[in-house]
Amino acid sequence: MNTHDHDHDAGAAAPQELAARFEQEFGAVPDGVWQAPGRVNLIGEHTDYNEGFVLPFAIDRTARVAVAVRQDSAVRLLSTYGDQGMVTTSLESLRPGTAKGWTKYPLGVMWALRERGIDVPGLDLLLGSNVPLGAGLSSSHAIECAVITALNDLTGAGLAAEDMVLATQRAENDFVGAPTGIMDQSASLRGSKGHAVFLDCRDQAARLVPFETEPAGLVLLVIDTKVSHSHADGGYASRRASCELGAEVMGVKALRDLKVADLEEASGLLDEVTFRRVRHVVTENDRVLQTVELLGGPGPGAIGPVLDASHASMRDDFEISCPELDLAVDASRANGALGARMTGGGFGGAAIALTPVDAEQNVRDAVVKAFADAGFAAPDIFTVSPAAGAMRIA
């Protein structure tokens, strides 16, 4: 846990508390408690579905589930946040498009595992989470990864991390209806304390890259703009379509296969908007590789300019930023951050600012003031550290 934030675990009840609340609600002791972290993507945005490179890390904010297997096929779900109350359904009635609210994530995982031929039992499940919702820190994937880790244990399915990644992706794509890649689940399931996950989205090859801010005298601030975004909206789909068109015109399987040197040719073949979309993905892949190299050499203090370049590319070429994100990034930089960028799918959510410890308070104050001056709602600002991946905790 980070010394800067004593409220880090607000919302994610301690395992004992969650188990006690489970017993109170369901009248039985859970078979266990599992957790999975949210994630921050350090760099590599919208490269995942282009078979490219990403560099996320698991964060010290988690979704936790207490679960008990039932003898029948009923499924009862309850969350410690929100006021949805107990949701009761059955294994037989799991169909894409039928679930509402947060329950679509656990139910989607159960459906995806059943589709794989795994004998998923009926169950009672209580969720607690302190991953901020709608902030682009992947609260939904944290829930899915906690649930699949629990079910993998409880069913004895013996799935490897790679299999669980694909099953949660199927839940997202086919049950929830969000056309996401594999980055978020990979970070949550394969993350490790003090490391980022360098992931090749073409073949799921992953390796851990050291990423520790504290020894370098830095903090990574997350600035949640409170502007909510939805991946299911047209913005994401149209960006994806542009990327597919660009790859087709350029005669490659995916934009991952283009190099920065190919952009000159691309500019002559593509319309202006498609070209800019392509240029973002090609240069962003290059930035991920640069960042991995810098982290392996001079360390995290050297990556600021790459984060800055990434934000400019998302703002101008991919056009997925918004005034709040741009303000968070600009105010951070102007007040001592080494580099800053929006993180996540865009159109809202959060920015990250890599900041020297002695400039942290300056940056926090400046961002809060800039938002107030602009008439924006107050942002939520907190630090994150690379944390362990999904696991059983009780």
Short mmCIF file of C-alpha atoms in Angstrom, two decimals:
data_model
loop_
_atom_site.label_atom_id
_atom_site.label_comp_id
_atom_site.label_asym_id
_atom_site.label_seq_id
_atom_site.Cartn_x
_atom_site.Cartn_y
_atom_site.Cartn_z
CA MET A 1 0.00 0.00 0.00
CA ASN A 2 1.18 3.46 -0.85
CA THR A 3 2.10 5.84 1.96
CA HIS A 4 0.44 8.72 0.15
CA ASP A 5 -3.05 7.28 0.22
CA HIS A 6 -4.44 5.84 3.38
CA ASP A 7 -7.88 5.60 1.80
CA HIS A 8 -6.66 3.18 -0.85
CA ASP A 9 -8.77 0.32 0.38
CA ALA A 10 -11.95 2.33 0.74
CA GLY A 11 -14.59 0.20 -0.94
CA ALA A 12 -12.65 -3.05 -1.17
CA ALA A 13 -13.57 -4.64 2.13
CA ALA A 14 -10.87 -6.68 3.82
CA PRO A 15 -11.24 -10.41 3.06
CA GLN A 16 -12.59 -11.09 6.57
CA GLU A 17 -15.14 -8.27 6.27
CA LEU A 18 -16.28 -9.45 2.86
CA ALA A 19 -16.62 -13.03 4.14
CA ALA A 20 -18.59 -11.84 7.18
CA ARG A 21 -20.90 -9.74 5.00
CA PHE A 22 -21.33 -12.76 2.69
CA GLU A 23 -22.40 -14.92 5.63
CA GLN A 24 -24.83 -12.25 6.75
CA GLU A 25 -26.39 -11.91 3.26
CA PHE A 26 -26.38 -15.53 2.09
CA GLY A 27 -26.56 -17.40 5.40
CA ALA A 28 -23.49 -19.52 4.67
CA VAL A 29 -19.71 -19.27 4.80
CA PRO A 30 -18.08 -18.58 1.40
CA ASP A 31 -15.78 -21.19 -0.15
CA GLY A 32 -13.15 -18.48 -0.51
CA VAL A 33 -12.35 -14.86 -1.36
CA TRP A 34 -10.49 -13.89 -4.53
CA GLN A 35 -9.23 -10.56 -5.81
CA ALA A 36 -8.06 -9.07 -9.09
CA PRO A 37 -6.57 -5.61 -9.66
CA GLY A 38 -7.59 -2.81 -11.95
CA ARG A 39 -4.91 -1.57 -14.29
CA VAL A 40 -3.27 1.56 -15.58
CA ASN A 41 -1.91 1.46 -19.07
CA LEU A 42 1.47 3.15 -18.90
CA ILE A 43 1.62 3.45 -22.70
CA GLY A 44 0.20 1.74 -25.79
CA GLU A 45 -3.33 2.99 -26.45
CA HIS A 46 -5.59 1.48 -29.13
CA THR A 47 -2.69 -0.68 -30.25
CA ASP A 48 -4.14 -3.87 -28.75
CA TYR A 49 -6.81 -4.63 -31.36
CA ASN A 50 -4.23 -3.77 -34.03
CA GLU A 51 -2.14 -6.75 -32.85
CA GLY A 52 0.43 -4.36 -31.42
CA PHE A 53 2.24 -3.73 -28.16
CA VAL A 54 0.96 -2.45 -24.81
CA LEU A 55 2.56 -1.79 -21.45
CA PRO A 56 -0.04 -1.88 -18.67
CA PHE A 57 0.45 -2.66 -15.00
CA ALA A 58 -1.82 -4.01 -12.30
CA ILE A 59 -2.61 -1.39 -9.65
CA ASP A 60 -3.10 -1.50 -5.90
CA ARG A 61 -6.88 -1.17 -6.22
CA THR A 62 -8.85 -4.37 -6.54
CA ALA A 63 -12.18 -6.07 -7.05
CA ARG A 64 -12.82 -8.83 -4.52
CA VAL A 65 -15.38 -11.61 -4.66
CA ALA A 66 -16.54 -13.97 -1.93
CA VAL A 67 -18.06 -17.05 -3.58
CA ALA A 68 -19.88 -20.20 -2.47
CA VAL A 69 -20.79 -23.05 -4.80
CA ARG A 70 -24.47 -24.05 -4.72
CA GLN A 71 -25.97 -27.49 -5.16
CA ASP A 72 -28.50 -26.21 -7.73
CA SER A 73 -28.17 -24.06 -10.86
CA ALA A 74 -29.28 -20.81 -9.25
CA VAL A 75 -26.94 -17.80 -9.35
CA ARG A 76 -27.30 -15.06 -6.74
CA LEU A 77 -25.22 -11.90 -7.02
CA LEU A 78 -24.84 -8.98 -4.66
CA SER A 79 -22.50 -5.99 -4.59
CA THR A 80 -21.35 -3.91 -1.62
CA TYR A 81 -21.60 -0.74 -3.70
CA GLY A 82 -24.56 0.74 -5.55
CA ASP A 83 -28.14 -0.09 -4.62
CA GLN A 84 -29.04 -2.76 -7.12
CA GLY A 85 -29.89 -5.31 -4.44
CA MET A 86 -29.66 -9.06 -4.86
CA VAL A 87 -29.85 -10.28 -8.44
CA THR A 88 -31.06 -13.86 -8.90
CA THR A 89 -30.83 -15.81 -12.13
CA SER A 90 -29.87 -19.30 -13.27
CA LEU A 91 -27.14 -20.93 -15.35
CA GLU A 92 -29.71 -21.98 -17.97
CA SER A 93 -30.85 -18.43 -18.57
CA LEU A 94 -27.40 -16.96 -19.30
CA ARG A 95 -27.69 -15.30 -22.71
CA PRO A 96 -25.69 -12.46 -24.26
CA GLY A 97 -27.45 -9.14 -23.93
CA THR A 98 -29.71 -10.14 -21.03
CA ALA A 99 -27.69 -9.03 -17.99
CA LYS A 100 -27.78 -5.49 -16.61
CA GLY A 101 -25.36 -3.32 -14.66
CA TRP A 102 -22.32 -4.83 -12.97
CA THR A 103 -23.80 -8.36 -13.00
CA LYS A 104 -23.04 -8.72 -16.71
CA TYR A 105 -19.35 -9.14 -15.85
CA PRO A 106 -19.56 -12.17 -13.53
CA LEU A 107 -22.41 -13.65 -15.56
CA GLY A 108 -20.43 -13.13 -18.78
CA VAL A 109 -17.49 -15.05 -17.32
CA MET A 110 -19.77 -17.92 -16.23
CA TRP A 111 -21.31 -18.00 -19.72
CA ALA A 112 -17.90 -17.94 -21.45
CA LEU A 113 -16.59 -20.80 -19.31
CA ARG A 114 -19.72 -22.86 -20.01
CA GLU A 115 -19.22 -22.16 -23.73
CA ARG A 116 -15.72 -23.66 -23.32
CA GLY A 117 -17.31 -26.82 -21.94
CA ILE A 118 -16.39 -26.19 -18.31
CA ASP A 119 -18.94 -27.42 -15.80
CA VAL A 120 -19.73 -24.18 -13.98
CA PRO A 121 -21.86 -24.66 -10.84
CA GLY A 122 -24.61 -22.42 -9.51
CA LEU A 123 -23.17 -19.98 -7.00
CA ASP A 124 -23.67 -17.16 -4.55
CA LEU A 125 -21.32 -14.21 -5.07
CA LEU A 126 -20.66 -11.00 -3.16
CA LEU A 127 -18.56 -8.31 -4.86
CA GLY A 128 -16.60 -5.50 -3.22
CA SER A 129 -14.40 -3.19 -5.29
CA ASN A 130 -12.34 -0.03 -4.86
CA VAL A 131 -11.40 0.32 -8.52
CA PRO A 132 -13.05 3.62 -9.51
CA LEU A 133 -15.94 3.04 -11.93
CA GLY A 134 -15.82 4.73 -15.33
CA ALA A 135 -12.32 6.11 -14.76
CA GLY A 136 -10.70 3.99 -17.45
CA LEU A 137 -8.90 1.87 -14.84
CA SER A 138 -10.74 -1.23 -15.94
CA SER A 139 -13.09 -1.86 -13.05
CA SER A 140 -15.11 -4.25 -15.22
CA HIS A 141 -12.09 -6.39 -16.10
CA ALA A 142 -11.06 -6.48 -12.44
CA ILE A 143 -14.45 -8.00 -11.64
CA GLU A 144 -14.18 -10.51 -14.49
CA CYS A 145 -10.66 -11.53 -13.51
CA ALA A 146 -11.58 -12.00 -9.85
CA VAL A 147 -14.54 -14.16 -10.89
CA ILE A 148 -12.61 -16.28 -13.40
CA THR A 149 -9.79 -16.82 -10.89
CA ALA A 150 -12.38 -18.00 -8.35
CA LEU A 151 -14.15 -20.28 -10.84
CA ASN A 152 -10.88 -21.71 -12.13
CA ASP A 153 -10.06 -22.73 -8.55
CA LEU A 154 -13.56 -23.90 -7.60
CA THR A 155 -14.13 -26.01 -10.73
CA GLY A 156 -10.57 -27.36 -10.90
CA ALA A 157 -10.58 -26.30 -14.57
CA GLY A 158 -6.79 -25.75 -14.49
CA LEU A 159 -6.84 -22.91 -17.01
CA ALA A 160 -3.54 -21.10 -17.62
CA ALA A 161 -3.48 -17.30 -17.46
CA GLU A 162 -3.58 -17.14 -21.27
CA ASP A 163 -6.78 -19.23 -21.36
CA MET A 164 -8.39 -17.06 -18.69
CA VAL A 165 -7.46 -13.96 -20.70
CA LEU A 166 -9.23 -15.33 -23.79
CA ALA A 167 -12.28 -16.49 -21.81
CA THR A 168 -12.72 -13.05 -20.25
CA GLN A 169 -12.25 -11.43 -23.65
CA ARG A 170 -15.00 -13.67 -25.00
CA ALA A 171 -17.22 -12.62 -22.09
CA GLU A 172 -16.55 -8.96 -22.93
CA ASN A 173 -16.96 -9.29 -26.69
CA ASP A 174 -19.85 -11.73 -26.98
CA PHE A 175 -21.76 -11.45 -23.69
CA VAL A 176 -21.26 -7.84 -22.57
CA GLY A 177 -21.00 -6.62 -26.17
CA ALA A 178 -17.85 -4.49 -25.83
CA PRO A 179 -15.30 -4.97 -28.65
CA THR A 180 -12.24 -4.96 -26.39
CA GLY A 181 -8.81 -6.52 -26.83
CA ILE A 182 -6.80 -8.56 -24.32
CA MET A 183 -4.77 -5.87 -22.57
CA ASP A 184 -6.85 -5.28 -19.46
CA GLN A 185 -7.31 -8.93 -18.51
CA SER A 186 -3.65 -9.64 -19.23
CA ALA A 187 -2.55 -6.91 -16.81
CA SER A 188 -4.97 -8.07 -14.13
CA LEU A 189 -4.17 -11.79 -14.44
CA ARG A 190 -0.45 -11.57 -15.21
CA GLY A 191 0.64 -8.46 -13.31
CA SER A 192 3.40 -8.51 -10.70
CA LYS A 193 4.44 -6.10 -7.95
CA GLY A 194 7.01 -3.54 -9.13
CA HIS A 195 6.58 -4.45 -12.81
CA ALA A 196 4.66 -3.53 -15.92
CA VAL A 197 3.47 -6.22 -18.35
CA PHE A 198 4.99 -5.82 -21.81
CA LEU A 199 2.42 -7.60 -23.94
CA ASP A 200 2.45 -8.50 -27.61
CA CYS A 201 -1.24 -8.62 -28.50
CA ARG A 202 -0.57 -10.70 -31.61
CA ASP A 203 0.54 -13.84 -29.79
CA GLN A 204 -0.02 -12.99 -26.09
CA ALA A 205 3.72 -13.18 -25.44
CA ALA A 206 4.28 -11.26 -22.22
CA ARG A 207 7.28 -10.32 -20.17
CA LEU A 208 7.58 -8.36 -16.97
CA VAL A 209 9.48 -5.08 -17.19
CA PRO A 210 10.73 -3.43 -13.98
CA PHE A 211 8.70 -0.32 -13.24
CA GLU A 212 9.15 1.09 -9.76
CA THR A 213 8.57 4.76 -9.17
CA GLU A 214 9.51 5.06 -5.49
CA PRO A 215 13.24 4.20 -5.75
CA ALA A 216 13.47 6.79 -8.56
CA GLY A 217 11.92 9.46 -6.32
CA LEU A 218 8.75 9.55 -8.42
CA VAL A 219 5.04 8.97 -8.03
CA LEU A 220 2.54 8.08 -10.71
CA LEU A 221 -0.55 10.20 -10.20
CA VAL A 222 -3.88 9.17 -11.64
CA ILE A 223 -6.18 12.10 -12.36
CA ASP A 224 -9.73 10.80 -12.71
CA THR A 225 -11.56 13.53 -14.63
CA LYS A 226 -14.96 12.10 -13.64
CA VAL A 227 -16.00 12.37 -17.28
CA SER A 228 -17.56 9.01 -17.95
CA HIS A 229 -16.93 7.16 -21.16
CA SER A 230 -18.54 4.15 -22.75
CA HIS A 231 -16.64 1.82 -25.05
CA ALA A 232 -19.85 0.60 -26.59
CA ASP A 233 -20.33 4.05 -28.14
CA GLY A 234 -19.62 4.95 -31.74
CA GLY A 235 -16.26 6.57 -31.06
CA TYR A 236 -14.49 3.32 -30.32
CA ALA A 237 -16.16 1.43 -33.16
CA SER A 238 -15.35 4.10 -35.73
CA ARG A 239 -11.67 4.21 -34.63
CA ARG A 240 -11.50 0.47 -34.99
CA ALA A 241 -13.05 0.61 -38.45
CA SER A 242 -10.49 3.25 -39.54
CA CYS A 243 -7.66 1.01 -38.39
CA GLU A 244 -9.05 -1.97 -40.29
CA LEU A 245 -9.46 0.13 -43.42
CA GLY A 246 -5.89 1.43 -43.08
CA ALA A 247 -4.47 -2.08 -42.77
CA GLU A 248 -6.48 -3.27 -45.76
CA VAL A 249 -5.38 -0.41 -48.02
CA MET A 250 -1.75 -0.86 -46.92
CA GLY A 251 -1.95 -4.59 -47.61
CA VAL A 252 -0.97 -5.76 -44.13
CA LYS A 253 -2.66 -8.18 -41.72
CA ALA A 254 -2.75 -5.52 -38.99
CA LEU A 255 -1.32 -2.05 -38.40
CA ARG A 256 1.26 -3.69 -36.15
CA ASP A 257 3.02 -4.74 -39.38
CA LEU A 258 3.68 -1.13 -40.43
CA LYS A 259 6.78 0.74 -39.32
CA VAL A 260 7.22 4.48 -38.85
CA ALA A 261 9.12 4.50 -42.16
CA ASP A 262 5.97 3.23 -43.95
CA LEU A 263 3.96 6.30 -42.98
CA GLU A 264 5.18 8.36 -45.91
CA GLU A 265 3.72 5.84 -48.34
CA ALA A 266 0.55 5.58 -46.24
CA SER A 267 0.00 9.34 -46.45
CA GLY A 268 -0.27 9.07 -50.23
CA LEU A 269 -2.73 6.16 -50.15
CA LEU A 270 -5.10 7.00 -47.31
CA ASP A 271 -7.62 9.78 -46.83
CA GLU A 272 -6.54 12.34 -44.26
CA VAL A 273 -8.55 11.05 -41.28
CA THR A 274 -7.67 7.39 -41.83
CA PHE A 275 -4.03 8.38 -42.21
CA ARG A 276 -4.01 10.16 -38.88
CA ARG A 277 -5.64 7.17 -37.18
CA VAL A 278 -3.01 4.89 -38.70
CA ARG A 279 -0.19 7.24 -37.79
CA HIS A 280 -1.26 7.19 -34.14
CA VAL A 281 -1.21 3.39 -33.95
CA VAL A 282 2.12 3.00 -35.78
CA THR A 283 3.90 5.67 -33.72
CA GLU A 284 2.30 4.45 -30.48
CA ASN A 285 3.64 0.94 -31.04
CA ASP A 286 7.05 2.52 -31.51
CA ARG A 287 6.60 4.47 -28.26
CA VAL A 288 5.83 1.29 -26.33
CA LEU A 289 9.09 -0.26 -27.55
CA GLN A 290 10.99 2.93 -26.65
CA THR A 291 9.49 2.92 -23.16
CA VAL A 292 10.43 -0.71 -22.54
CA GLU A 293 13.98 0.08 -23.61
CA LEU A 294 14.18 3.15 -21.35
CA LEU A 295 12.80 1.28 -18.34
CA GLY A 296 15.45 -1.39 -18.86
CA GLY A 297 18.17 1.27 -19.05
CA PRO A 298 18.03 4.73 -17.47
CA GLY A 299 14.76 3.91 -15.71
CA PRO A 300 11.35 5.53 -15.19
CA GLY A 301 12.73 9.07 -14.90
CA ALA A 302 13.55 8.95 -18.63
CA ILE A 303 10.09 8.15 -20.05
CA GLY A 304 8.41 11.55 -19.60
CA PRO A 305 8.84 12.81 -23.18
CA VAL A 306 7.46 9.52 -24.56
CA LEU A 307 4.33 9.88 -22.39
CA ASP A 308 3.94 13.47 -23.65
CA ALA A 309 4.25 12.37 -27.28
CA SER A 310 1.67 9.65 -26.71
CA HIS A 311 -0.86 12.18 -25.41
CA ALA A 312 -0.31 14.53 -28.34
CA SER A 313 -0.89 11.64 -30.74
CA MET A 314 -4.14 10.61 -29.03
CA ARG A 315 -5.32 14.20 -28.91
CA ASP A 316 -4.47 15.20 -32.48
CA ASP A 317 -4.24 12.03 -34.58
CA PHE A 318 -6.64 9.60 -32.88
CA GLU A 319 -8.87 12.36 -31.49
CA ILE A 320 -9.97 10.51 -28.36
CA SER A 321 -9.10 13.11 -25.75
CA CYS A 322 -11.44 15.71 -24.28
CA PRO A 323 -10.99 19.17 -22.73
CA GLU A 324 -10.80 17.77 -19.19
CA LEU A 325 -8.07 15.27 -20.08
CA ASP A 326 -6.07 17.87 -22.00
CA LEU A 327 -6.30 20.26 -19.05
CA ALA A 328 -5.18 17.56 -16.59
CA VAL A 329 -2.17 16.78 -18.79
CA ASP A 330 -1.23 20.41 -19.47
CA ALA A 331 -1.58 21.52 -15.84
CA SER A 332 0.47 18.54 -14.63
CA ARG A 333 3.30 19.28 -17.05
CA ALA A 334 3.33 22.99 -16.35
CA ASN A 335 3.73 22.31 -12.63
CA GLY A 336 6.52 19.78 -12.49
CA ALA A 337 5.34 16.44 -13.93
CA LEU A 338 8.03 14.79 -16.09
CA GLY A 339 5.40 13.55 -18.51
CA ALA A 340 1.65 13.01 -18.69
CA ARG A 341 -0.94 11.40 -20.94
CA MET A 342 -4.51 10.28 -20.97
CA THR A 343 -4.79 6.56 -20.31
CA GLY A 344 -7.50 4.11 -21.32
CA GLY A 345 -9.95 4.15 -24.19
CA GLY A 346 -10.47 7.88 -24.22
CA PHE A 347 -13.44 10.29 -24.41
CA GLY A 348 -13.07 10.80 -20.66
CA GLY A 349 -11.67 8.73 -17.85
CA ALA A 350 -8.24 9.36 -16.40
CA ALA A 351 -4.87 10.90 -17.15
CA ILE A 352 -1.59 9.81 -15.59
CA ALA A 353 1.23 12.14 -14.57
CA LEU A 354 4.73 10.87 -13.77
CA THR A 355 5.84 13.27 -11.10
CA PRO A 356 8.87 13.81 -8.85
CA VAL A 357 7.84 13.28 -5.22
CA ASP A 358 8.75 16.87 -4.35
CA ALA A 359 6.45 18.23 -7.08
CA GLU A 360 3.49 15.99 -6.20
CA GLN A 361 1.60 18.52 -4.07
CA ASN A 362 2.22 21.27 -6.65
CA VAL A 363 0.78 19.12 -9.42
CA ARG A 364 -2.24 18.08 -7.34
CA ASP A 365 -3.02 21.68 -6.35
CA ALA A 366 -2.51 23.04 -9.86
CA VAL A 367 -4.80 20.44 -11.46
CA VAL A 368 -7.56 21.03 -8.89
CA LYS A 369 -7.31 24.78 -9.40
CA ALA A 370 -7.25 24.49 -13.21
CA PHE A 371 -10.41 22.35 -13.13
CA ALA A 372 -12.17 24.79 -10.81
CA ASP A 373 -11.16 27.76 -12.98
CA ALA A 374 -12.50 25.99 -16.08
CA GLY A 375 -15.80 25.19 -14.39
CA PHE A 376 -15.17 21.43 -14.52
CA ALA A 377 -16.20 19.08 -11.73
CA ALA A 378 -13.41 18.41 -9.22
CA PRO A 379 -11.14 15.54 -10.32
CA ASP A 380 -10.17 12.66 -8.06
CA ILE A 381 -6.37 12.43 -7.79
CA PHE A 382 -4.51 9.49 -6.28
CA THR A 383 -1.26 7.58 -6.64
CA VAL A 384 -0.93 4.01 -7.92
CA SER A 385 1.87 1.49 -7.70
CA PRO A 386 2.43 -1.65 -9.79
CA ALA A 387 0.84 -4.46 -7.78
CA ALA A 388 0.35 -8.22 -7.87
CA GLY A 389 -2.08 -9.89 -10.24
CA ALA A 390 -5.26 -11.87 -9.52
CA MET A 391 -5.15 -14.36 -6.64
CA ARG A 392 -7.02 -16.14 -3.89
CA ILE A 393 -6.77 -14.19 -0.63
CA ALA A 394 -8.93 -16.21 1.80
#
